[in-house]
PDB file of C-alpha atoms in Angstrom:
ATOM      1  CA  UNK P1188       0.000   0.000   0.000  1.00 69.00           C
ATOM      2  CA  UNK P1189       1.481   3.364  -1.001  1.00 81.00           C
ATOM      3  CA  UNK P1190       1.565   6.433   1.243  1.00 77.00           C
ATOM      4  CA  UNK P1191      -1.185   7.987  -0.845  1.00 82.00           C
ATOM      5  CA  UNK P1192      -3.372   4.887  -0.547  1.00 83.00           C
ATOM      6  CA  UNK P1193      -2.802   4.728   3.217  1.00 83.00           C
ATOM      7  CA  UNK P1194      -3.886   8.364   3.494  1.00 85.00           C
ATOM      8  CA  UNK P1195      -7.003   7.749   1.432  1.00 86.00           C
ATOM      9  CA  UNK P1196      -7.946   4.700   3.496  1.00 86.00           C
ATOM     10  CA  UNK P1197      -7.373   6.601   6.753  1.00 87.00           C
ATOM     11  CA  UNK P1198      -9.626   9.417   5.522  1.00 90.00           C
ATOM     12  CA  UNK P1199     -12.350   6.852   4.891  1.00 90.00           C
ATOM     13  CA  UNK P1200     -11.783   5.387   8.367  1.00 89.00           C
ATOM     14  CA  UNK P1201     -12.203   8.893   9.833  1.00 90.00           C
ATOM     15  CA  UNK P1202     -15.606   8.993   8.125  1.00 90.00           C
ATOM     16  CA  UNK P1203     -16.583   5.759   9.888  1.00 90.00           C
ATOM     17  CA  UNK P1204     -16.072   3.396   6.947  1.00 89.00           C
ATOM     18  CA  UNK P1205     -15.673  -0.063   8.519  1.00 91.00           C
ATOM     19  CA  UNK P1206     -14.528  -1.673   5.255  1.00 90.00           C
ATOM     20  CA  UNK P1207     -11.711   0.865   5.010  1.00 89.00           C
ATOM     21  CA  UNK P1208     -10.734   0.127   8.598  1.00 91.00           C
ATOM     22  CA  UNK P1209     -10.686  -3.608   7.874  1.00 91.00           C
ATOM     23  CA  UNK P1210      -8.384  -2.970   4.919  1.00 90.00           C
ATOM     24  CA  UNK P1211      -6.066  -0.813   7.032  1.00 89.00           C
ATOM     25  CA  UNK P1212      -6.199  -3.421   9.804  1.00 91.00           C
ATOM     26  CA  UNK P1213      -5.184  -6.234   7.449  1.00 90.00           C
ATOM     27  CA  UNK P1214      -2.400  -4.118   5.962  1.00 90.00           C
ATOM     28  CA  UNK P1215      -0.887  -3.046   9.286  1.00 91.00           C
ATOM     29  CA  UNK P1216      -1.577  -5.933  11.644  1.00 92.00           C
ATOM     30  CA  UNK P1217       1.339  -8.186  10.564  1.00 91.00           C
ATOM     31  CA  UNK P1218       3.834  -5.305  10.513  1.00 90.00           C
ATOM     32  CA  UNK P1219       2.706  -4.036  13.906  1.00 92.00           C
ATOM     33  CA  UNK P1220       2.703  -7.529  15.385  1.00 92.00           C
ATOM     34  CA  UNK P1221       6.328  -8.105  14.411  1.00 90.00           C
ATOM     35  CA  UNK P1222       7.400  -4.650  15.555  1.00 90.00           C
ATOM     36  CA  UNK P1223       5.664  -4.807  18.940  1.00 91.00           C
ATOM     37  CA  UNK P1224       7.004  -8.304  19.585  1.00 89.00           C
ATOM     38  CA  UNK P1225      10.556  -7.103  18.920  1.00 87.00           C
ATOM     39  CA  UNK P1226      10.152  -4.078  21.190  1.00 86.00           C
ATOM     40  CA  UNK P1227       8.371  -5.629  24.155  1.00 83.00           C
ATOM     41  CA  UNK P1228       9.700  -9.221  23.979  1.00 82.00           C
ATOM     42  CA  UNK P1229       6.521 -10.377  25.710  1.00 81.00           C
ATOM     43  CA  UNK P1230       4.493 -12.636  23.379  1.00 85.00           C
ATOM     44  CA  UNK P1231       1.660 -12.642  25.911  1.00 84.00           C
ATOM     45  CA  UNK P1232       1.184  -8.869  25.453  1.00 86.00           C
ATOM     46  CA  UNK P1233       1.626  -8.426  21.709  1.00 90.00           C
ATOM     47  CA  UNK P1234      -1.891  -9.236  20.505  1.00 90.00           C
ATOM     48  CA  UNK P1235      -3.428  -6.922  23.083  1.00 91.00           C
ATOM     49  CA  UNK P1236      -1.063  -4.032  22.281  1.00 92.00           C
ATOM     50  CA  UNK P1237      -1.587  -4.349  18.526  1.00 93.00           C
ATOM     51  CA  UNK P1238      -5.362  -4.436  18.930  1.00 91.00           C
ATOM     52  CA  UNK P1239      -5.229  -1.437  21.302  1.00 92.00           C
ATOM     53  CA  UNK P1240      -3.150   0.384  18.685  1.00 92.00           C
ATOM     54  CA  UNK P1241      -5.572  -0.332  15.883  1.00 91.00           C
ATOM     55  CA  UNK P1242      -8.544   0.600  18.082  1.00 91.00           C
ATOM     56  CA  UNK P1243      -6.815   3.937  18.732  1.00 92.00           C
ATOM     57  CA  UNK P1244      -6.406   4.363  14.965  1.00 91.00           C
ATOM     58  CA  UNK P1245     -10.146   3.742  14.492  1.00 90.00           C
ATOM     59  CA  UNK P1246     -11.072   6.213  17.221  1.00 91.00           C
ATOM     60  CA  UNK P1247      -8.610   8.956  16.311  1.00 89.00           C
ATOM     61  CA  UNK P1248      -8.323   8.704  12.519  1.00 87.00           C
ATOM     62  CA  UNK P1249      -9.998  12.100  12.207  1.00 87.00           C
ATOM     63  CA  UNK P1250      -7.216  13.690  14.243  1.00 89.00           C
ATOM     64  CA  UNK P1251      -4.468  12.615  11.843  1.00 87.00           C
ATOM     65  CA  UNK P1252      -3.070  15.903  10.565  1.00 84.00           C
ATOM     66  CA  UNK P1253      -0.977  14.669   7.653  1.00 82.00           C
ATOM     67  CA  UNK P1254       2.331  16.028   8.970  1.00 83.00           C
ATOM     68  CA  UNK P1255       3.817  12.536   8.709  1.00 85.00           C
ATOM     69  CA  UNK P1256       3.187   9.356   6.799  1.00 89.00           C
ATOM     70  CA  UNK P1257       0.196   7.327   7.982  1.00 89.00           C
ATOM     71  CA  UNK P1258       2.520   4.426   8.805  1.00 88.00           C
ATOM     72  CA  UNK P1259       4.706   6.714  10.929  1.00 89.00           C
ATOM     73  CA  UNK P1260       1.658   7.875  12.855  1.00 91.00           C
ATOM     74  CA  UNK P1261       0.410   4.311  13.415  1.00 92.00           C
ATOM     75  CA  UNK P1262       3.820   2.977  14.456  1.00 91.00           C
ATOM     76  CA  UNK P1263       4.123   5.926  16.854  1.00 90.00           C
ATOM     77  CA  UNK P1264       0.854   4.906  18.502  1.00 93.00           C
ATOM     78  CA  UNK P1265       2.112   1.309  18.752  1.00 92.00           C
ATOM     79  CA  UNK P1266       5.395   2.442  20.279  1.00 91.00           C
ATOM     80  CA  UNK P1267       3.711   4.548  22.969  1.00 90.00           C
ATOM     81  CA  UNK P1268       1.163   1.833  23.785  1.00 91.00           C
ATOM     82  CA  UNK P1269       3.966  -0.724  24.086  1.00 89.00           C
ATOM     83  CA  UNK P1270       5.962   1.404  26.513  1.00 87.00           C
ATOM     84  CA  UNK P1271       2.848   2.154  28.582  1.00 88.00           C
ATOM     85  CA  UNK P1272       1.927  -1.522  28.750  1.00 87.00           C
ATOM     86  CA  UNK P1273       5.454  -2.485  29.801  1.00 84.00           C
ATOM     87  CA  UNK P1274       5.429   0.162  32.501  1.00 80.00           C
ATOM     88  CA  UNK P1275       2.047  -1.060  33.770  1.00 77.00           C
ATOM     89  CA  UNK P1276       3.279  -4.642  33.847  1.00 67.00           C
ATOM     90  CA  UNK P1277       6.359  -3.452  35.715  1.00 55.00           C
ATOM     91  CA  UNK P1278       8.500  -5.081  33.055  1.00 39.00           C
ATOM     92  CA  UNK P1279      11.603  -2.912  33.260  1.00 42.00           C
ATOM     93  CA  UNK P1280      13.847  -5.923  32.621  1.00 46.00           C
ATOM     94  CA  UNK P1281      13.238  -7.474  29.215  1.00 44.00           C
ATOM     95  CA  UNK P1282      11.959 -11.020  29.296  1.00 49.00           C
ATOM     96  CA  UNK P1283      13.780 -13.719  27.380  1.00 51.00           C
ATOM     97  CA  UNK P1284      11.529 -15.374  24.837  1.00 47.00           C
ATOM     98  CA  UNK P1285      10.058 -18.583  26.261  1.00 46.00           C
ATOM     99  CA  UNK P1286      11.683 -21.829  25.205  1.00 48.00           C
ATOM    100  CA  UNK P1287      10.022 -23.242  22.138  1.00 46.00           C
ATOM    101  CA  UNK P1288       8.431 -19.906  21.210  1.00 42.00           C
ATOM    102  CA  UNK P1289       9.813 -20.158  17.699  1.00 44.00           C
ATOM    103  CA  UNK P1290       9.355 -23.181  15.463  1.00 43.00           C
ATOM    104  CA  UNK P1291      12.270 -25.559  15.240  1.00 35.00           C
ATOM    105  CA  UNK P1292      14.377 -25.187  12.135  1.00 35.00           C
ATOM    106  CA  UNK P1293      15.288 -28.346  10.260  1.00 35.00           C
ATOM    107  CA  UNK P1294      18.961 -28.631   9.458  1.00 31.00           C
ATOM    108  CA  UNK P1295      18.654 -28.171   5.713  1.00 36.00           C
ATOM    109  CA  UNK P1296      22.251 -27.147   5.291  1.00 44.00           C
ATOM    110  CA  UNK P1297      25.146 -25.764   7.245  1.00 47.00           C
ATOM    111  CA  UNK P1298      24.625 -22.245   5.905  1.00 50.00           C
ATOM    112  CA  UNK P1299      20.948 -22.125   6.786  1.00 53.00           C
ATOM    113  CA  UNK P1300      21.602 -23.463  10.269  1.00 55.00           C
ATOM    114  CA  UNK P1301      24.451 -21.006  10.727  1.00 62.00           C
ATOM    115  CA  UNK P1302      22.186 -18.108   9.711  1.00 64.00           C
ATOM    116  CA  UNK P1303      19.518 -19.307  12.111  1.00 69.00           C
ATOM    117  CA  UNK P1304      22.028 -19.529  14.945  1.00 70.00           C
ATOM    118  CA  UNK P1305      23.229 -16.034  14.117  1.00 69.00           C
ATOM    119  CA  UNK P1306      19.635 -14.738  14.091  1.00 72.00           C
ATOM    120  CA  UNK P1307      18.933 -16.449  17.445  1.00 75.00           C
ATOM    121  CA  UNK P1308      22.065 -14.925  18.953  1.00 75.00           C
ATOM    122  CA  UNK P1309      21.046 -11.519  17.607  1.00 78.00           C
ATOM    123  CA  UNK P1310      17.545 -11.949  19.079  1.00 79.00           C
ATOM    124  CA  UNK P1311      19.062 -12.796  22.469  1.00 82.00           C
ATOM    125  CA  UNK P1312      21.386  -9.790  22.236  1.00 82.00           C
ATOM    126  CA  UNK P1313      18.491  -7.499  21.287  1.00 84.00           C
ATOM    127  CA  UNK P1314      16.492  -8.859  24.228  1.00 83.00           C
ATOM    128  CA  UNK P1315      19.168  -7.416  26.501  1.00 85.00           C
ATOM    129  CA  UNK P1316      18.537  -3.877  25.272  1.00 87.00           C
ATOM    130  CA  UNK P1317      16.062  -1.503  26.912  1.00 89.00           C
ATOM    131  CA  UNK P1318      12.783  -1.175  24.944  1.00 87.00           C
ATOM    132  CA  UNK P1319      13.677   2.342  23.745  1.00 90.00           C
ATOM    133  CA  UNK P1320      16.907   1.085  22.174  1.00 90.00           C
ATOM    134  CA  UNK P1321      15.291  -2.071  20.756  1.00 89.00           C
ATOM    135  CA  UNK P1322      12.625   0.097  19.120  1.00 88.00           C
ATOM    136  CA  UNK P1323      15.100   2.267  17.221  1.00 90.00           C
ATOM    137  CA  UNK P1324      17.199  -0.736  16.167  1.00 89.00           C
ATOM    138  CA  UNK P1325      14.087  -2.554  14.941  1.00 85.00           C
ATOM    139  CA  UNK P1326      12.822   0.473  13.005  1.00 86.00           C
ATOM    140  CA  UNK P1327      16.229   1.275  11.495  1.00 85.00           C
ATOM    141  CA  UNK P1328      17.480  -2.173  10.539  1.00 80.00           C
ATOM    142  CA  UNK P1329      14.380  -4.286  10.034  1.00 78.00           C
ATOM    143  CA  UNK P1330      11.903  -1.666   8.786  1.00 80.00           C
ATOM    144  CA  UNK P1331      14.634   0.409   7.087  1.00 79.00           C
ATOM    145  CA  UNK P1332      13.268   3.745   8.278  1.00 83.00           C
ATOM    146  CA  UNK P1333      15.376   6.909   8.311  1.00 85.00           C
ATOM    147  CA  UNK P1334      16.267   8.493  11.656  1.00 89.00           C
ATOM    148  CA  UNK P1335      13.905  11.429  11.088  1.00 89.00           C
ATOM    149  CA  UNK P1336      10.930   9.093  10.734  1.00 87.00           C
ATOM    150  CA  UNK P1337      12.048   7.009  13.713  1.00 90.00           C
ATOM    151  CA  UNK P1338      12.206  10.227  15.747  1.00 91.00           C
ATOM    152  CA  UNK P1339       8.583  10.965  14.821  1.00 88.00           C
ATOM    153  CA  UNK P1340       7.483   7.456  15.762  1.00 87.00           C
ATOM    154  CA  UNK P1341       9.182   7.366  19.152  1.00 87.00           C
ATOM    155  CA  UNK P1342       8.495  11.027  19.900  1.00 89.00           C
ATOM    156  CA  UNK P1343      12.006  12.337  20.448  1.00 90.00           C
ATOM    157  CA  UNK P1344      14.578  14.450  18.608  1.00 91.00           C
ATOM    158  CA  UNK P1345      16.676  12.881  15.845  1.00 90.00           C
ATOM    159  CA  UNK P1346      19.794  13.296  17.995  1.00 93.00           C
ATOM    160  CA  UNK P1347      18.173  11.172  20.712  1.00 92.00           C
ATOM    161  CA  UNK P1348      17.520   8.443  18.133  1.00 91.00           C
ATOM    162  CA  UNK P1349      21.188   8.636  17.123  1.00 92.00           C
ATOM    163  CA  UNK P1350      22.241   8.409  20.775  1.00 92.00           C
ATOM    164  CA  UNK P1351      19.996   5.393  21.357  1.00 91.00           C
ATOM    165  CA  UNK P1352      21.449   3.723  18.258  1.00 90.00           C
ATOM    166  CA  UNK P1353      24.989   4.476  19.445  1.00 91.00           C
ATOM    167  CA  UNK P1354      24.344   2.910  22.853  1.00 91.00           C
ATOM    168  CA  UNK P1355      22.455  -0.032  21.330  1.00 89.00           C
ATOM    169  CA  UNK P1356      25.308  -0.787  18.925  1.00 87.00           C
ATOM    170  CA  UNK P1357      27.829  -0.566  21.757  1.00 89.00           C
ATOM    171  CA  UNK P1358      25.807  -2.932  23.930  1.00 88.00           C
ATOM    172  CA  UNK P1359      25.320  -5.336  21.026  1.00 85.00           C
ATOM    173  CA  UNK P1360      29.077  -5.296  20.315  1.00 84.00           C
ATOM    174  CA  UNK P1361      29.647  -6.220  23.964  1.00 84.00           C
ATOM    175  CA  UNK P1362      26.969  -8.928  24.110  1.00 82.00           C
ATOM    176  CA  UNK P1363      27.378 -10.720  20.775  1.00 77.00           C
ATOM    177  CA  UNK P1364      30.808 -12.283  21.488  1.00 78.00           C
ATOM    178  CA  UNK P1365      29.420 -13.773  24.709  1.00 78.00           C
ATOM    179  CA  UNK P1366      26.666 -15.338  22.582  1.00 72.00           C
ATOM    180  CA  UNK P1367      29.199 -16.917  20.243  1.00 70.00           C
ATOM    181  CA  UNK P1368      29.064 -14.350  17.424  1.00 68.00           C
ATOM    182  CA  UNK P1369      32.390 -13.105  16.083  1.00 63.00           C
ATOM    183  CA  UNK P1370      32.892  -9.735  14.417  1.00 53.00           C
ATOM    184  CA  UNK P1371      33.116 -11.344  10.961  1.00 49.00           C
ATOM    185  CA  UNK P1372      29.748 -13.116  11.402  1.00 48.00           C
ATOM    186  CA  UNK P1373      27.971 -10.024  12.726  1.00 45.00           C
ATOM    187  CA  UNK P1374      28.653  -7.977   9.596  1.00 44.00           C
TER     188      UNK P1374
END
């Protein structure tokens, strides 16, 4: 869905068009689910946070002022709802994903297994970051958003995003070797 299409659908949602909301819901749900899971690291909370986010979109679509992309606005809502939920659950320390939370990967080849092990190590390293740092890493590397857009989503200046990225990279550099990832693998 293009930025223009997202804007048109959101306008229809603001008018109370349920079909438009269903379309927006289907378009954003998978992206939001993955993002919220990466930020909060609490599978038991993700569904609730994503649904709260999309309910907020339904209720406040008329207040979207067009100063950002629709996706930026929606991800910003998800980010704030995630942090609020974590604070309410008193989850200052990130939870490790439960054992067996991801499907087992068949050993189809050494390279595929190696990539999976690298991804698992990266997931464990990311789990050790505070939610604010995980959020900017997720948005920058996995959603490929520029710092200016990340700043809009998380509601802080661009320089704060850069600082969070700096600290996140430093912490990841410290943690990855302990998880068996060498500098050559991490590139």
